Structure formats: C-alpha cells, structure tokens
mmCIF file of C-alpha atoms and ligand atoms in Angstrom:
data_model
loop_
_atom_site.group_PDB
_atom_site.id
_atom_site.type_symbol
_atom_site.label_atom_id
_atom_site.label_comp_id
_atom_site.label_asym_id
_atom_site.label_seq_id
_atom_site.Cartn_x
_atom_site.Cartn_y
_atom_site.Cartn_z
ATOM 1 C CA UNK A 1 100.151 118.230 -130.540
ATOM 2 C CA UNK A 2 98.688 115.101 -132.252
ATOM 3 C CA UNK A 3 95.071 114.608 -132.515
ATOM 4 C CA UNK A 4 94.527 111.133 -131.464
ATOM 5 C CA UNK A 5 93.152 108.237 -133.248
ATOM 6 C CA UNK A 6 90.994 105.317 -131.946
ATOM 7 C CA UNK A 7 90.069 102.578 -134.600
ATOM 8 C CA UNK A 8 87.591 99.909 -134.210
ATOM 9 C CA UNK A 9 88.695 96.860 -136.070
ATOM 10 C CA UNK A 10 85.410 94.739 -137.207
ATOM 11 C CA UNK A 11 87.436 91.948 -138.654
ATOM 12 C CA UNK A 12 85.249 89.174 -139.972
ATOM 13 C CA UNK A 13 82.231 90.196 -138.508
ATOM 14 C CA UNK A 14 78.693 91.732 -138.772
ATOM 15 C CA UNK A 15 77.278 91.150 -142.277
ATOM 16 C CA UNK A 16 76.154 94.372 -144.697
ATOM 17 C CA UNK A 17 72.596 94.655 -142.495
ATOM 18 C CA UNK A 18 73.947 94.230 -139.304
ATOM 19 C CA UNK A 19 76.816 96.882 -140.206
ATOM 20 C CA UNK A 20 74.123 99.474 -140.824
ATOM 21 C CA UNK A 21 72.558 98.799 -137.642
ATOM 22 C CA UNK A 22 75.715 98.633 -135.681
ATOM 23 C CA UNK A 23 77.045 102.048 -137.354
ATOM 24 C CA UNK A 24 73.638 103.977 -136.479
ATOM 25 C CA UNK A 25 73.579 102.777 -132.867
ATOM 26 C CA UNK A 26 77.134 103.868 -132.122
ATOM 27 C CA UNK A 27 76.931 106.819 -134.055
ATOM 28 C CA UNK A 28 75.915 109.050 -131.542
ATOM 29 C CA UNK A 29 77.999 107.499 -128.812
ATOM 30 C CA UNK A 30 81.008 108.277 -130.608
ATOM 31 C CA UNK A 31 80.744 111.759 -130.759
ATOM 32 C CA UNK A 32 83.967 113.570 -130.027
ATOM 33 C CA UNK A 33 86.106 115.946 -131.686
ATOM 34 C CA UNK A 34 88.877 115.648 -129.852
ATOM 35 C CA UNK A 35 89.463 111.992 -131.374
ATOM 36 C CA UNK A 36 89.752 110.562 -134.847
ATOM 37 C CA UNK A 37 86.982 107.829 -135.010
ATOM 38 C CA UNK A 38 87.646 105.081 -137.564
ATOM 39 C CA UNK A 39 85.720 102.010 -138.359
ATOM 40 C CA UNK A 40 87.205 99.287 -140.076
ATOM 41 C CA UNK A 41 84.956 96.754 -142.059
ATOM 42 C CA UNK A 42 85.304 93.746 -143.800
ATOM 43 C CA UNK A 43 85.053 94.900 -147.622
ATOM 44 C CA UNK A 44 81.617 93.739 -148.350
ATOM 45 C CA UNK A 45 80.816 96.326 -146.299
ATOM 46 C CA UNK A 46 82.533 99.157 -147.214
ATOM 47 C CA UNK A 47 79.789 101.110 -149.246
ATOM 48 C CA UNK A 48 77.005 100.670 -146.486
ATOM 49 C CA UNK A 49 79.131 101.554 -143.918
ATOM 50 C CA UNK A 50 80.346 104.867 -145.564
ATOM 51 C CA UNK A 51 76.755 105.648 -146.358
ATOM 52 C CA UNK A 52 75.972 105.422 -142.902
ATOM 53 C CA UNK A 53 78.377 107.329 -141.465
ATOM 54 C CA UNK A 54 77.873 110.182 -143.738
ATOM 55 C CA UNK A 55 77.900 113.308 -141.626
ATOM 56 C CA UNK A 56 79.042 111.849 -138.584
ATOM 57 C CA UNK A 57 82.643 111.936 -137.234
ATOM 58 C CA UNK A 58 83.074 108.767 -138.339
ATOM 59 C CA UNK A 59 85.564 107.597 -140.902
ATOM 60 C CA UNK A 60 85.658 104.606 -142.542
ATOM 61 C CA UNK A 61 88.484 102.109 -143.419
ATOM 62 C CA UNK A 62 89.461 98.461 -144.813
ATOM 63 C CA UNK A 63 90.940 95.791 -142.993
ATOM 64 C CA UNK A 64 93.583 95.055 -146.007
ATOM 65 C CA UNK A 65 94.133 95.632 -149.731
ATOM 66 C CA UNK A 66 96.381 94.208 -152.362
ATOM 67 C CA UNK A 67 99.546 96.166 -153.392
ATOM 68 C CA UNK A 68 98.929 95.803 -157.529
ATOM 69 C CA UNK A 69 97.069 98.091 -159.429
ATOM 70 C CA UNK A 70 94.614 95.857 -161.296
ATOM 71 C CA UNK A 71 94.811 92.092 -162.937
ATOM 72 C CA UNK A 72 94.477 88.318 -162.253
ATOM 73 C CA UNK A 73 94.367 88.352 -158.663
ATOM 74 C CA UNK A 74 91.366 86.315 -157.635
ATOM 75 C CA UNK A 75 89.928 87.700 -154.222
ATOM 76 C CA UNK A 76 91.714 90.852 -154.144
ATOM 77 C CA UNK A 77 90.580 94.356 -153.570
ATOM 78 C CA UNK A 78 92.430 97.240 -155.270
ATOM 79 C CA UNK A 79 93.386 100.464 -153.840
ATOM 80 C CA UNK A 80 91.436 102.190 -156.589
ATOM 81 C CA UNK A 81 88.433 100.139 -155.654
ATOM 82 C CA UNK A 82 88.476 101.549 -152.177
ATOM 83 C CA UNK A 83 89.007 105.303 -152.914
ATOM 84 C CA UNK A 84 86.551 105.427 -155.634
ATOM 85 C CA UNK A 85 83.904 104.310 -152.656
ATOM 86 C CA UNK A 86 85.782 107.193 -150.300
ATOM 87 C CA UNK A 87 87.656 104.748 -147.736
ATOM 88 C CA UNK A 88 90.013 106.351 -146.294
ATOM 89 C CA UNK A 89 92.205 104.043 -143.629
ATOM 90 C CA UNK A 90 93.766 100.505 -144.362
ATOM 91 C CA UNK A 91 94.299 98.678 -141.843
ATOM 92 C CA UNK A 92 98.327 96.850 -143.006
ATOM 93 C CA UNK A 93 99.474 93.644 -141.882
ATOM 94 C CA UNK A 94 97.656 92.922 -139.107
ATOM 95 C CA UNK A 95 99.204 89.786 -137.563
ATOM 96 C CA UNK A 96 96.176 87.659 -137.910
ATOM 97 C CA UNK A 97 96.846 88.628 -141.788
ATOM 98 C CA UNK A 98 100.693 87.579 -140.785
ATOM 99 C CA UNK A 99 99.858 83.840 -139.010
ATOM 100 C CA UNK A 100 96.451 83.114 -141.560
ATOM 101 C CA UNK A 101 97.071 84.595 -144.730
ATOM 102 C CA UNK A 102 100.989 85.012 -145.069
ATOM 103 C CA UNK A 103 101.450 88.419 -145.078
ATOM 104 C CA UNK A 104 105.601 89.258 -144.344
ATOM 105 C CA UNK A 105 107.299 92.643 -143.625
ATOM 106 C CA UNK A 106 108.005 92.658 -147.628
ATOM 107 C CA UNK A 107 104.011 92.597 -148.476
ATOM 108 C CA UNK A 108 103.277 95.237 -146.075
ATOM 109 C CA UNK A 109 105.683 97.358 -147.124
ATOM 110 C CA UNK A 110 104.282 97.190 -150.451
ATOM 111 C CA UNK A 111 100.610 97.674 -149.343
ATOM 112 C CA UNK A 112 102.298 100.617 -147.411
ATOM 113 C CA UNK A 113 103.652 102.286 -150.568
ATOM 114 C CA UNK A 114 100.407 101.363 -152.846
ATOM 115 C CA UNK A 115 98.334 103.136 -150.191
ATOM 116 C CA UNK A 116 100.252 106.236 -149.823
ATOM 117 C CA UNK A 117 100.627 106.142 -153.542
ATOM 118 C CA UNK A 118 96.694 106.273 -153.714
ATOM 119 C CA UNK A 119 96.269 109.120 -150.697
ATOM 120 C CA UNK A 120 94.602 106.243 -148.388
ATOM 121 C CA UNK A 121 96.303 106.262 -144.832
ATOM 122 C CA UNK A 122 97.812 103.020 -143.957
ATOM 123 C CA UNK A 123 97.594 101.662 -140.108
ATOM 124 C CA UNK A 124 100.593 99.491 -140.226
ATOM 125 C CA UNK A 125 100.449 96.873 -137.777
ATOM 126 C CA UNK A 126 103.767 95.038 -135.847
ATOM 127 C CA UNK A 127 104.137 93.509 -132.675
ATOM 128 C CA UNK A 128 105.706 90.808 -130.958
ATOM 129 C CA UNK A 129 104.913 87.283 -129.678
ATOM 130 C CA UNK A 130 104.483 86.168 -126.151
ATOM 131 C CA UNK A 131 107.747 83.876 -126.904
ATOM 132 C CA UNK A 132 109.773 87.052 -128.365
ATOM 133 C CA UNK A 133 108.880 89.036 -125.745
ATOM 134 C CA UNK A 134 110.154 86.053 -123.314
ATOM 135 C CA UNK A 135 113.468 86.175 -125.100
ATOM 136 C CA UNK A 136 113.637 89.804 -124.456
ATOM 137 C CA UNK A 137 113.880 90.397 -128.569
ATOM 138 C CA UNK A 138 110.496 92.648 -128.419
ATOM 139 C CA UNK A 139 112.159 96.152 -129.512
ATOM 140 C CA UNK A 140 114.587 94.593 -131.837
ATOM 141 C CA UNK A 141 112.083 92.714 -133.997
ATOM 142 C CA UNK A 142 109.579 95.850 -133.689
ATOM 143 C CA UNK A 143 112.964 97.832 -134.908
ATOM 144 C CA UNK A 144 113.123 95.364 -137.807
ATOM 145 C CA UNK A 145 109.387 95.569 -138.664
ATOM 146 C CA UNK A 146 109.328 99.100 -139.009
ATOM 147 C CA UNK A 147 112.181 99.881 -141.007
ATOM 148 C CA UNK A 148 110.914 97.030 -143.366
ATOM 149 C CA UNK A 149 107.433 98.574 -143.487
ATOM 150 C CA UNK A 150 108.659 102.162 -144.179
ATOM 151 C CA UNK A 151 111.392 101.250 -147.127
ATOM 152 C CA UNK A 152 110.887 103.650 -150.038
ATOM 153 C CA UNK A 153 107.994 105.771 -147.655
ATOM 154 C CA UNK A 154 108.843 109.199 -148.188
ATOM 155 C CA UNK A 155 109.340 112.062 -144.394
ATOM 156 C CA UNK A 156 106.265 113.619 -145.460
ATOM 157 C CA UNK A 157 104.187 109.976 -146.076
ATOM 158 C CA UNK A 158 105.943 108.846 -142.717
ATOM 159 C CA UNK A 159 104.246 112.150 -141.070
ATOM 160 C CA UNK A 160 100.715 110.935 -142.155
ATOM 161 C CA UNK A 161 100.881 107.276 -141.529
ATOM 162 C CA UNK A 162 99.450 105.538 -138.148
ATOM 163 C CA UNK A 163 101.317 102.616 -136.313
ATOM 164 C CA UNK A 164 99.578 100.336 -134.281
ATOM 165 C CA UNK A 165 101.946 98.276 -131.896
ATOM 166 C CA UNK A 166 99.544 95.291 -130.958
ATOM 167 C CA UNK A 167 101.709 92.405 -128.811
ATOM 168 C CA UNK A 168 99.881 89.521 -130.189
ATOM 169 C CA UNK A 169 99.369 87.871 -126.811
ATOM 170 C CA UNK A 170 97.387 90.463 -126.178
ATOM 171 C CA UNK A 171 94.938 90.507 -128.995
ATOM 172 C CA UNK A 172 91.432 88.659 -128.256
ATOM 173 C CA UNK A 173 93.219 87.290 -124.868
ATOM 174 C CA UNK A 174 91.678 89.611 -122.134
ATOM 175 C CA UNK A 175 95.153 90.068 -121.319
ATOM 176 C CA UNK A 176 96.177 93.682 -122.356
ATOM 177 C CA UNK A 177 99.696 95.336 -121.964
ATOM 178 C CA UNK A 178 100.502 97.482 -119.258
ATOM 179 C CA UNK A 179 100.534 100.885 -119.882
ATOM 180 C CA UNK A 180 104.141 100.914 -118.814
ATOM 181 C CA UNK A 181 104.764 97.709 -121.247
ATOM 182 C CA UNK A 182 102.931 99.276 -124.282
ATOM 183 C CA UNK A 183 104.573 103.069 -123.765
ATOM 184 C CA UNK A 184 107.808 102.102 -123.637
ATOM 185 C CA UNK A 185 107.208 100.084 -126.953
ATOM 186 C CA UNK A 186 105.597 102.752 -128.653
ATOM 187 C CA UNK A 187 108.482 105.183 -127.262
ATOM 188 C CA UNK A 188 111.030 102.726 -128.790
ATOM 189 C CA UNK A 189 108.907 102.831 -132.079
ATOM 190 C CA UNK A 190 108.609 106.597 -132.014
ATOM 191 C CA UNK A 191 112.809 106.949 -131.675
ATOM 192 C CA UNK A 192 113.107 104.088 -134.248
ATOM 193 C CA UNK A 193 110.719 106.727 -137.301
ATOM 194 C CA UNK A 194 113.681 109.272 -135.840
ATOM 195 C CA UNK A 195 116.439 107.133 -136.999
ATOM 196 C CA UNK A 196 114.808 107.081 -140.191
ATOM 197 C CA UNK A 197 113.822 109.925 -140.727
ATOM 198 C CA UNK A 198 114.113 112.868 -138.432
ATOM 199 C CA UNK A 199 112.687 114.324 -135.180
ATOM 200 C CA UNK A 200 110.137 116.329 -136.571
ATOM 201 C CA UNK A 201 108.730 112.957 -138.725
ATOM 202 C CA UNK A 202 108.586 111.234 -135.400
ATOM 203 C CA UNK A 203 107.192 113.901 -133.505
ATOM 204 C CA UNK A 204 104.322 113.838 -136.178
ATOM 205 C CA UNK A 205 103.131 110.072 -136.507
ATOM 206 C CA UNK A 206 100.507 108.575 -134.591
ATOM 207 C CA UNK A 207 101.013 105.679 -132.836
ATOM 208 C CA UNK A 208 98.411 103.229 -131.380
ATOM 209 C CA UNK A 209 98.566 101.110 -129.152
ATOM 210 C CA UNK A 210 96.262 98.180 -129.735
ATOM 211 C CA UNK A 211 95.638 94.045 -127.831
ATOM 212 C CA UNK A 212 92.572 94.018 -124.965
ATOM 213 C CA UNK A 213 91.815 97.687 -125.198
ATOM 214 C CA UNK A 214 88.258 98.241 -123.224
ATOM 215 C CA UNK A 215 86.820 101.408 -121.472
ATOM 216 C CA UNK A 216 88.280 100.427 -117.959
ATOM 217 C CA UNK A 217 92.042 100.189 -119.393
ATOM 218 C CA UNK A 218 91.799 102.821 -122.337
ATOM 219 C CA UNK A 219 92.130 106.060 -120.066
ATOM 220 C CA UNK A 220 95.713 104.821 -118.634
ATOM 221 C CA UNK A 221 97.278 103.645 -122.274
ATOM 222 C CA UNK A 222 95.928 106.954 -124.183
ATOM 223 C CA UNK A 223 97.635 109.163 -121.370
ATOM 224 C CA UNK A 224 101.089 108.148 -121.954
ATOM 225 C CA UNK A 225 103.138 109.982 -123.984
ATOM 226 C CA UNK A 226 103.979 108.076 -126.982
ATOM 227 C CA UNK A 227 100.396 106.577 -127.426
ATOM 228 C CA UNK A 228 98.057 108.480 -129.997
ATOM 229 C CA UNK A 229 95.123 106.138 -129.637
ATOM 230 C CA UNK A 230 94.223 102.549 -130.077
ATOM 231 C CA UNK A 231 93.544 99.541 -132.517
ATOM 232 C CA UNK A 232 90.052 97.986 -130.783
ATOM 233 C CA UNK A 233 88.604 94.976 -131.622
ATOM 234 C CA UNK A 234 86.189 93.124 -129.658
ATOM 235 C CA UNK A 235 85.286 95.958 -127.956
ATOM 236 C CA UNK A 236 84.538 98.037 -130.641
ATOM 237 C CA UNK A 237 81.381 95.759 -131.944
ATOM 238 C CA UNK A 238 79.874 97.240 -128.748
ATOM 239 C CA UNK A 239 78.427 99.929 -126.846
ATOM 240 C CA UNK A 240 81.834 100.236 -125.025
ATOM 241 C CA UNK A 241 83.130 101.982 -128.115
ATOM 242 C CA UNK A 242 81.731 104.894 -126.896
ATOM 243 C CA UNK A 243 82.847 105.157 -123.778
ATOM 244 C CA UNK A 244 86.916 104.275 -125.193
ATOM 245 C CA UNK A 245 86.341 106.908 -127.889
ATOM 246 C CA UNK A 246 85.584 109.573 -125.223
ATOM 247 C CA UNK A 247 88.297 108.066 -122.653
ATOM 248 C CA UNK A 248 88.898 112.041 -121.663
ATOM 249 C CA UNK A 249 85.571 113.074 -120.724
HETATM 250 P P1 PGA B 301 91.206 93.038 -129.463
HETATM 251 O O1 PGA B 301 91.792 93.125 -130.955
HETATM 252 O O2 PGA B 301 90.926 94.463 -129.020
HETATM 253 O O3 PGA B 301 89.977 92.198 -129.572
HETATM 254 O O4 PGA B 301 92.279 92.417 -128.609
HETATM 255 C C1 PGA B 301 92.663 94.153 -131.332
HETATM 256 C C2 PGA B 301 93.110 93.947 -132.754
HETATM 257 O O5 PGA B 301 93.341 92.806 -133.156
HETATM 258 O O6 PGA B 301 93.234 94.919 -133.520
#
C-alpha cells in the first residue's frame, strides 16, 4: 500500500519571516500520519523553514536545484547545499520552470539523476497543455516526458521517486481536472514506469496529482486508484492546507 504524499508548493512567495509564521500556524493543522506532509520553499528559506518544522510531521523541500556539483554557475543552488541544511524533496521541472526559465525534458532528467545521486527525492513534474490535450496528444507527450525524465534512473531510484502530473491549464486557473481526467492520466503514467521498468517499480511510485487542488475537490482525486497525493499551490499558503492534508478524516 503506498503512503500518500501531499506537497504544498510555496513558489515565489512568503519571505524568511513570514515563512516562520506561516510554518507555525499550519503546523498543528497538518497533523496526520497517514500522509506525507511536504513544504516546498523558495531557497532563501530553506534553513528557517526546516528549523521550524523540527519535530513536526513536516518535511521540507526545494522548488529546484542545479544538476552540477559545484562551479561558475551564478544563481544556482547545489544539491550538496541543500542536504547539508537536511532538505529532503526537490520539486523537478515544474512547468512554470519549463515556460519561464527553460527547463526541457533533458535538464530534468539531469536534476533527476543529481538528486537521486545525492539521496534527495525528486518530485518530477510533466503535464500537458490545454492545446495538447485538445489535440488528444495528452498521454503520448506525458509518455515522452517520463521516459525522458527517468533515462539512466535506476528500478530501485524509480521506486522512491514522486510524479506529479499537473495539466498546466489547471495550475493557478480555478479550473482543476476531473478526477476521472487526472486518474486516467496518472493510470497511463503508472503503466508507462511498468514499461520501463517492471510491475513491482510501478506498483511502488507515488504519483500526484497536482492543478486547482483545494479541500472541496481533494477527497475525490486522492480516492482514485492511481493518485498518491497532490502538488498544492495556492492553497497550500492557507489554512485550507489542513483540511487537504487530512482529506480522510
Ligand atoms: P495550484 O498550483 O494548486 O495553485 O494550481 C499547483 C502547482 O503549480 O504545483
């Protein structure tokens, strides 16, 4: 049975202060055992936040990291800069990353293999457009973004990693998938990590399902079969995050 996994995914918001404050007022709400609680931070915040959470459920990751080890890459954060602080999740190619900041199958799949390398789990991002999906190409370009993303990744990384399938016209928009829309993508996803590897790799990875997630729509998604959790972002900056975290109760 696999434990799932909700994420809240900050991205490029709350400074150090307000982190602090954020972290210690959801703390308690997002009590559950049943669930894998991440929070993802921009990198400035990193230390506070783990200091915060320490002895909660809480775990803390980034929202991206280069894929070299060290060197003349201006702006970059290394994966040795974020274990030596204790992060534990990277959030990989998340497609604002893909539209903003260039990121392509190839980088990810590098930051996929530098993280593993350095024991941090990666959540490796894909979805599809609103124009894709249109065209009826959604599971053959997730097809293609997972088998880029998981070149060189070893069965036993594979049975570690998290996927989050986020359909990008459903991040931000209000408008989230259906749950019947976002299983049968994670399903496809899920036999796709078969291909690859085998049954028992696919049977082990988490998959999230992540675009509009709120506590009125989070109890439906994270009862289907092939979804292990979720990828939230506005919705994790608030009180709400509580209430999505303990969906089951
Ligand atoms: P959203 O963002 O929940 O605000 O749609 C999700 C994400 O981008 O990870």
């Amino acid at each position: 049975m696999r434990k799932k996994i909700i994420a809240g995914n900050w991205k490029m918001n709350k400074t150090p202060s307000e982190t602090v404050a954020l972290i210690n007022e959801l703390k308690p709400l997002v009590a559950n055992d049943e669930v894998d609680v991440v929070f993802c931070v921009p990198a400035i915040s990193l230390t506070k936040a783990i200091e915060t959470a320490e002895g909660s459920n809480i775990s803390i990751g980034a929202e991206n990291m280069y894929f070299e080890e060290s060197g003349a890459y201006t702006g970059e954060i290394a994966p040795n800069m974020l274990t030596d602080i204790g992060v534990k999740y990277v959030i990989i190619g998340h497609s604002e990353r893909r539209e903003y900041f260039a990121e392509t199958d190839e980088t990810v799949n590098k930051k996929v293999l530098k993280a593993f390398e350095h024991g941090i789990t990666p959540i490796i991002c894909c979805g599809e457009s609103l124009t894709q999906r249109e065209q009826g190409i959604t599971i053959d370009w997730i097809r293609q973004q997972i088998k880029i993303a998981f070149l060189n990744v070893t069965s036993k990384q594979a049975k570690t990693a998290v996927i989050a399938y986020e359909p990008i016209w459903a991040i931000g928009t209000g408008k989230v998938a259906t749950s019947a829309q976002a299983q049968e993508v994670c399903h496809a996803i899920r036999d796709c990590i078969a291909e690859i590897y085998d049954e028992a790799t696919a049977e082990a990875i988490r998959i999230q399902y992540g675009g509009s997630v709120s506590a009125e729509s989070a109890p439906e998604l994270f009862a289907q079969p092939d979804i292990d959790g979720g990828l939230v972002g506005g919705a994790s900056l608030k009180p709400d995050f509580g209430r999505i975290v303990n969906y089951n109760k």
